Coordinates of C-alpha atoms in Angstrom, one line a residue:
M1 CA -9.2 31.4 107.9
E2 CA -10.4 35.0 107.9
Y3 CA -6.8 36.1 107.6
S4 CA -6.3 34.1 104.4
N5 CA -9.4 35.5 102.9
T6 CA -8.2 39.0 103.6
V7 CA -4.8 38.4 102.0
W8 CA -6.5 37.0 98.9
E9 CA -8.7 40.1 98.6
R10 CA -5.7 42.4 98.7
L11 CA -4.0 40.8 95.7
P12 CA -4.4 42.7 92.3
E13 CA -6.7 41.1 89.6
P14 CA -4.8 39.8 86.5
R15 CA -5.4 41.9 83.2
L16 CA -4.6 41.2 79.6
P17 CA -1.8 43.3 78.0
V18 CA -4.0 44.5 75.1
S19 CA -7.8 44.5 75.0
L20 CA -9.7 42.3 72.4
P21 CA -11.5 45.3 70.8
Y22 CA -8.2 47.0 70.2
L23 CA -6.8 43.9 68.5
A24 CA -9.9 43.7 66.4
L25 CA -9.5 47.3 65.4
I26 CA -5.9 46.8 64.4
F27 CA -6.8 43.7 62.4
F28 CA -9.6 45.6 60.6
V29 CA -7.2 48.5 59.7
L30 CA -4.6 46.1 58.3
I31 CA -7.1 44.3 56.2
G32 CA -8.4 47.7 54.9
L33 CA -4.9 48.8 54.0
W34 CA -4.1 45.5 52.3
S35 CA -7.3 45.7 50.2
S36 CA -6.8 49.4 49.3
F37 CA -4.1 48.8 46.7
F38 CA -4.1 46.8 43.5
T39 CA -1.8 46.2 40.5
I40 CA -2.7 46.0 36.8
P41 CA -0.4 43.9 34.6
A42 CA 1.5 45.5 31.7
E43 CA -0.7 44.1 28.9
S44 CA -4.1 44.9 30.6
E45 CA -6.3 47.8 31.8
G46 CA -8.3 47.9 35.0
I47 CA -12.0 48.6 35.1
V48 CA -13.1 50.1 38.5
L49 CA -16.6 49.3 39.7
R50 CA -18.0 51.1 42.8
F51 CA -20.9 49.2 44.2
G52 CA -21.3 47.6 40.8
E53 CA -21.3 50.9 38.8
Y54 CA -18.6 51.6 36.3
I55 CA -16.4 54.5 37.5
H56 CA -13.3 54.7 35.3
K57 CA -10.5 52.6 33.8
V58 CA -6.9 52.7 35.0
P59 CA -3.7 52.0 33.1
P60 CA -1.1 49.3 34.1
G61 CA 0.6 49.8 37.4
L62 CA -0.1 50.3 41.1
H63 CA -3.4 52.0 42.1
F64 CA -5.6 52.8 45.1
K65 CA -9.2 51.8 45.6
F66 CA -11.8 51.8 48.4
P67 CA -11.4 48.7 50.5
F68 CA -13.9 46.1 51.9
G69 CA -15.5 45.4 48.5
I70 CA -16.6 49.0 47.9
D71 CA -14.5 49.0 44.7
K72 CA -14.2 46.0 42.5
I73 CA -11.5 45.7 39.8
I74 CA -11.8 43.8 36.5
E75 CA -8.6 43.2 34.5
V76 CA -9.1 43.3 30.7
P77 CA -6.1 42.2 28.5
T78 CA -6.3 45.2 26.0
Q79 CA -2.7 44.7 24.7
R80 CA -3.0 41.0 24.0
Q81 CA -3.7 39.6 20.6
Q82 CA -6.5 37.1 20.9
K83 CA -8.0 34.7 18.4
L84 CA -11.1 32.7 17.7
E85 CA -10.7 29.2 16.1
F86 CA -13.5 27.8 14.0
G87 CA -13.6 24.1 12.9
F88 CA -10.6 23.0 15.0
A89 CA -9.0 23.5 18.4
T90 CA -5.4 24.3 19.4
P91 CA -4.4 22.6 22.7
G92 CA -3.5 24.7 25.6
Y93 CA -5.6 27.8 24.9
S94 CA -6.4 30.3 27.7
N95 CA -9.2 32.3 26.1
P96 CA -12.5 30.6 27.0
N97 CA -14.1 31.8 23.7
Q98 CA -11.3 30.7 21.5
V99 CA -12.8 27.3 20.7
G100 CA -16.5 26.5 19.9
D101 CA -18.6 23.8 21.3
E102 CA -19.2 22.0 18.0
P103 CA -16.2 22.4 15.6
E104 CA -17.4 19.9 13.2
L105 CA -20.7 21.7 12.6
E106 CA -18.9 25.1 12.4
K107 CA -16.7 24.1 9.5
S108 CA -19.4 22.4 7.4
M109 CA -20.7 24.9 4.9
V110 CA -22.7 25.0 1.6
T111 CA -21.2 26.9 -1.3
G112 CA -23.0 28.9 -3.9
D113 CA -23.1 26.1 -6.4
L114 CA -24.8 23.8 -3.8
N115 CA -21.7 21.8 -3.0
S116 CA -20.3 21.1 0.5
A117 CA -17.0 22.3 1.9
L118 CA -15.1 22.0 5.1
V119 CA -13.8 25.5 6.0
E120 CA -11.5 26.1 9.0
W121 CA -10.5 29.7 9.8
I122 CA -9.1 32.0 12.5
V123 CA -10.3 35.5 13.6
Q124 CA -7.6 37.6 15.4
Y125 CA -8.8 40.5 17.4
R126 CA -7.8 42.9 20.3
I127 CA -10.0 44.5 23.0
T128 CA -9.6 48.3 22.5
E129 CA -12.5 49.6 24.5
P130 CA -12.9 47.5 27.6
E131 CA -15.8 49.4 29.0
K132 CA -17.9 48.6 25.9
Y133 CA -16.6 45.1 25.8
L134 CA -17.8 44.4 29.4
F135 CA -21.0 46.4 29.6
D136 CA -22.5 47.2 26.2
V137 CA -23.0 43.5 25.1
R138 CA -24.0 40.7 27.4
D139 CA -21.6 38.1 26.1
P140 CA -19.1 39.8 23.7
G141 CA -16.9 36.7 23.1
L142 CA -19.9 34.6 22.1
T143 CA -21.4 37.4 20.0
L144 CA -18.1 37.8 18.1
R145 CA -18.0 34.1 17.4
D146 CA -21.6 34.2 16.1
I147 CA -21.1 37.1 13.8
S148 CA -17.8 35.7 12.5
E149 CA -19.5 32.4 11.6
A150 CA -22.4 34.2 10.1
M151 CA -20.2 36.4 7.9
M152 CA -18.1 33.4 6.8
R153 CA -21.1 31.4 5.8
E154 CA -22.6 34.3 3.9
V155 CA -19.4 34.9 1.9
V156 CA -18.8 31.2 1.2
G157 CA -22.4 30.9 0.1
D158 CA -21.8 33.4 -2.7
R159 CA -18.9 31.5 -4.3
T160 CA -18.3 28.2 -6.0
V161 CA -16.5 25.4 -4.3
D162 CA -13.6 25.7 -6.9
E163 CA -13.1 29.4 -5.9
I164 CA -13.1 28.6 -2.2
I165 CA -10.5 25.8 -2.6
T166 CA -8.3 27.4 -5.2
I167 CA -8.2 31.0 -6.2
G168 CA -10.8 32.8 -4.0
R169 CA -9.2 32.4 -0.6
Q170 CA -7.7 35.9 -0.4
E171 CA -10.9 37.6 -1.6
I172 CA -12.9 35.6 1.0
E173 CA -10.6 36.7 3.8
D174 CA -10.8 40.3 2.8
N175 CA -14.6 40.4 2.4
V176 CA -15.1 38.7 5.8
L177 CA -12.7 41.1 7.5
I178 CA -14.5 44.2 6.1
R179 CA -17.9 42.9 7.2
L180 CA -16.7 41.8 10.6
R181 CA -15.3 45.3 11.3
E182 CA -18.5 46.9 10.3
L183 CA -20.6 44.7 12.5
A184 CA -18.2 45.0 15.5
K185 CA -18.5 48.8 15.2
R186 CA -22.3 48.6 14.8
Y187 CA -22.8 46.3 17.8
Q188 CA -20.3 48.3 19.9
L189 CA -18.3 45.3 20.9
G190 CA -15.2 47.3 21.9
V191 CA -12.9 45.1 19.8
T192 CA -10.7 45.7 16.7
I193 CA -10.7 42.9 14.2
N194 CA -7.1 42.6 12.9
Q195 CA -7.1 39.5 10.6
V196 CA -9.2 36.8 9.2
Q197 CA -7.3 33.8 7.9
L198 CA -8.5 30.6 6.2
K199 CA -6.5 27.6 7.4
N200 CA -7.8 24.5 5.7
V201 CA -10.5 24.4 3.0
N202 CA -11.3 20.9 1.9
P203 CA -14.2 19.1 0.2
P204 CA -16.0 16.4 2.2
V205 CA -14.0 13.2 2.9
P206 CA -15.9 10.9 0.4
V207 CA -15.1 13.2 -2.6
Q208 CA -11.6 14.4 -1.6
P209 CA -9.9 12.0 -4.1
S210 CA -11.9 13.4 -7.0
F211 CA -11.2 17.0 -5.9
N212 CA -7.5 16.2 -5.6
E213 CA -7.5 15.0 -9.2
V214 CA -9.3 18.1 -10.4
N215 CA -6.8 20.3 -8.5
R216 CA -3.8 18.5 -10.1
A217 CA -5.4 18.9 -13.5
Q218 CA -5.9 22.6 -12.9
Q219 CA -2.3 23.0 -11.6
D220 CA -1.0 21.2 -14.7
R221 CA -3.1 23.5 -16.9
E222 CA -1.8 26.6 -15.1
N223 CA 1.7 25.2 -15.5
M224 CA 1.3 24.7 -19.2
I225 CA -0.2 28.1 -19.6
N226 CA 2.7 29.7 -17.8
I227 CA 5.2 27.8 -20.0
A228 CA 3.4 28.9 -23.1
N229 CA 3.3 32.5 -21.9
G230 CA 7.0 32.2 -21.2
E231 CA 7.7 31.0 -24.7
Y232 CA 5.5 33.7 -26.1
N233 CA 7.2 36.4 -24.1
K234 CA 10.6 35.1 -25.3
A235 CA 9.7 34.6 -29.0
V236 CA 7.5 37.7 -29.7
P237 CA 10.0 40.3 -28.4
R238 CA 12.8 38.7 -30.4
A239 CA 10.7 38.7 -33.6
R240 CA 9.7 42.3 -33.0
G241 CA 13.3 43.2 -32.5
E242 CA 14.4 41.5 -35.7
A243 CA 11.5 43.2 -37.5
D244 CA 12.5 46.6 -36.1
Q245 CA 16.1 46.0 -37.1
K246 CA 15.1 45.2 -40.7
I247 CA 12.8 48.1 -40.9
Q248 CA 15.5 50.4 -39.7
A249 CA 18.0 48.9 -42.2
A250 CA 15.4 49.4 -45.0
E251 CA 14.8 53.0 -43.8
G252 CA 18.6 53.6 -43.9
Y253 CA 18.9 52.1 -47.4
R254 CA 15.9 54.2 -48.5
F255 CA 17.5 57.4 -47.2
K256 CA 20.8 56.5 -48.8
R257 CA 19.3 55.9 -52.2
V258 CA 17.2 59.0 -52.1
N259 CA 20.1 61.1 -51.1
E260 CA 22.3 59.6 -53.8
A261 CA 19.6 60.2 -56.4
E262 CA 19.1 63.7 -55.2
G263 CA 22.9 64.3 -55.4
D264 CA 23.1 62.8 -58.9
A265 CA 20.1 64.9 -60.0
K266 CA 21.7 68.1 -58.7
A267 CA 25.1 67.1 -60.3
F268 CA 23.4 66.5 -63.6
T269 CA 21.4 69.7 -63.4
S270 CA 24.6 71.7 -62.8
V271 CA 26.4 70.0 -65.7
L272 CA 23.3 70.7 -67.9
E273 CA 23.5 74.3 -67.0
Q274 CA 27.1 74.4 -68.0
Y275 CA 26.4 72.5 -71.2
I276 CA 23.8 75.0 -72.2
K277 CA 26.2 77.8 -71.7
A278 CA 29.2 76.1 -73.6
P279 CA 28.3 72.8 -75.2
S280 CA 31.6 71.9 -76.8
V281 CA 33.7 72.8 -73.8
T282 CA 31.4 70.9 -71.5
R283 CA 31.3 67.9 -73.8
T284 CA 35.2 67.8 -74.0
R285 CA 35.4 68.2 -70.2
I286 CA 32.9 65.3 -69.6
Y287 CA 34.8 63.2 -72.1
L288 CA 38.2 63.8 -70.5
E289 CA 36.7 63.2 -67.0
T290 CA 35.2 60.0 -68.1
L291 CA 38.5 58.8 -69.5
G292 CA 40.2 59.8 -66.3
H293 CA 37.9 57.4 -64.5
V294 CA 38.0 54.6 -67.0
L295 CA 41.6 54.4 -68.2
P296 CA 43.2 53.8 -64.7
Q297 CA 41.1 50.7 -64.4
A298 CA 42.3 49.2 -67.8
R299 CA 45.5 47.1 -67.9
Q300 CA 46.7 48.1 -71.3
Q301 CA 44.7 49.8 -74.0
I302 CA 45.8 50.7 -77.6
I303 CA 43.8 53.4 -79.4
V304 CA 44.3 53.6 -83.2
D305 CA 42.8 55.9 -85.8
D306 CA 40.7 54.3 -88.5
S307 CA 42.7 55.8 -91.3
V308 CA 45.9 53.9 -90.3
Q309 CA 46.4 50.9 -92.5
Q310 CA 49.4 49.3 -90.8
I311 CA 49.9 49.5 -87.1
L312 CA 53.0 47.3 -86.5
P313 CA 55.6 49.9 -87.5
M314 CA 53.9 52.5 -85.4
L315 CA 53.4 50.7 -82.1
P316 CA 56.4 49.9 -80.1
F317 CA 55.7 46.8 -78.0
P318 CA 56.0 47.3 -74.3
A319 CA 59.4 46.4 -72.9
T320 CA 59.7 43.1 -71.1
S321 CA 60.9 43.0 -67.6
S322 CA 64.5 41.9 -68.6
E323 CA 64.8 44.8 -71.0
A324 CA 63.4 47.2 -68.5
G325 CA 66.1 46.0 -66.1
K326 CA 68.8 46.9 -68.7

């Protein structure tokens, strides 16, 4: 019995291949290395917080940070076009601020002429300064929704219901866009407002048939005005062209008559000067020139002196065509 106890005491004690503290240290180091790197997507920027304090922002790509929760990373989609919808909701949205809690109340508005209108619109924006977007305003998405609704109600409240439904849509969009940009800059939201777009603007359901009739009547009126303007633009230029043509023809005839009169006056003056110098010669020349113009136009003329009593023996009759042939 003593021998067996002695043999047992001589055997070596069993030991683990690696100690538990060493394994814990290796596991701790691996977790630290794993949590020391992070990746920012292509359409985002990363905001680095160290113990909750803003340090800096990083561009897309792979970056290093302090592990074990010392640095915290917030991804902000700065390159993504985001939108807010008022009065309606598009299924499948990812932005939590895109749709309001009460769309029916959002789109119900009072116009400047104390009528009611249902206005649906969209605000498109992009986060350009993520540090301001996260830390300068407590809830920037909700704040942007509130000021967008306030500006739309203010602009709609300054116009009549006819302007909102028909011809004033573009002006409303432009005015709301300008005011939203000013407020976003004043509140330091860190966003850029790109577009304000009215989707559907309708009167309340009970009066929609009457408004539709009014719209059709206004469209018919505009159509008739356009047709009349087309006829006017077609007839007036043609009449003006004809008037200009007649005026130019009259001007040409006037210049012609004036030039002819001036030429006749100059010719008469020159003949008069010659007549004053030699009356008889000039008179004879004028007489002969006149005969030269008149006689070729006469078929056959016989000139006889008044003193002649009998003209038959004196005038040979013109030969007939047969005699002329002989």
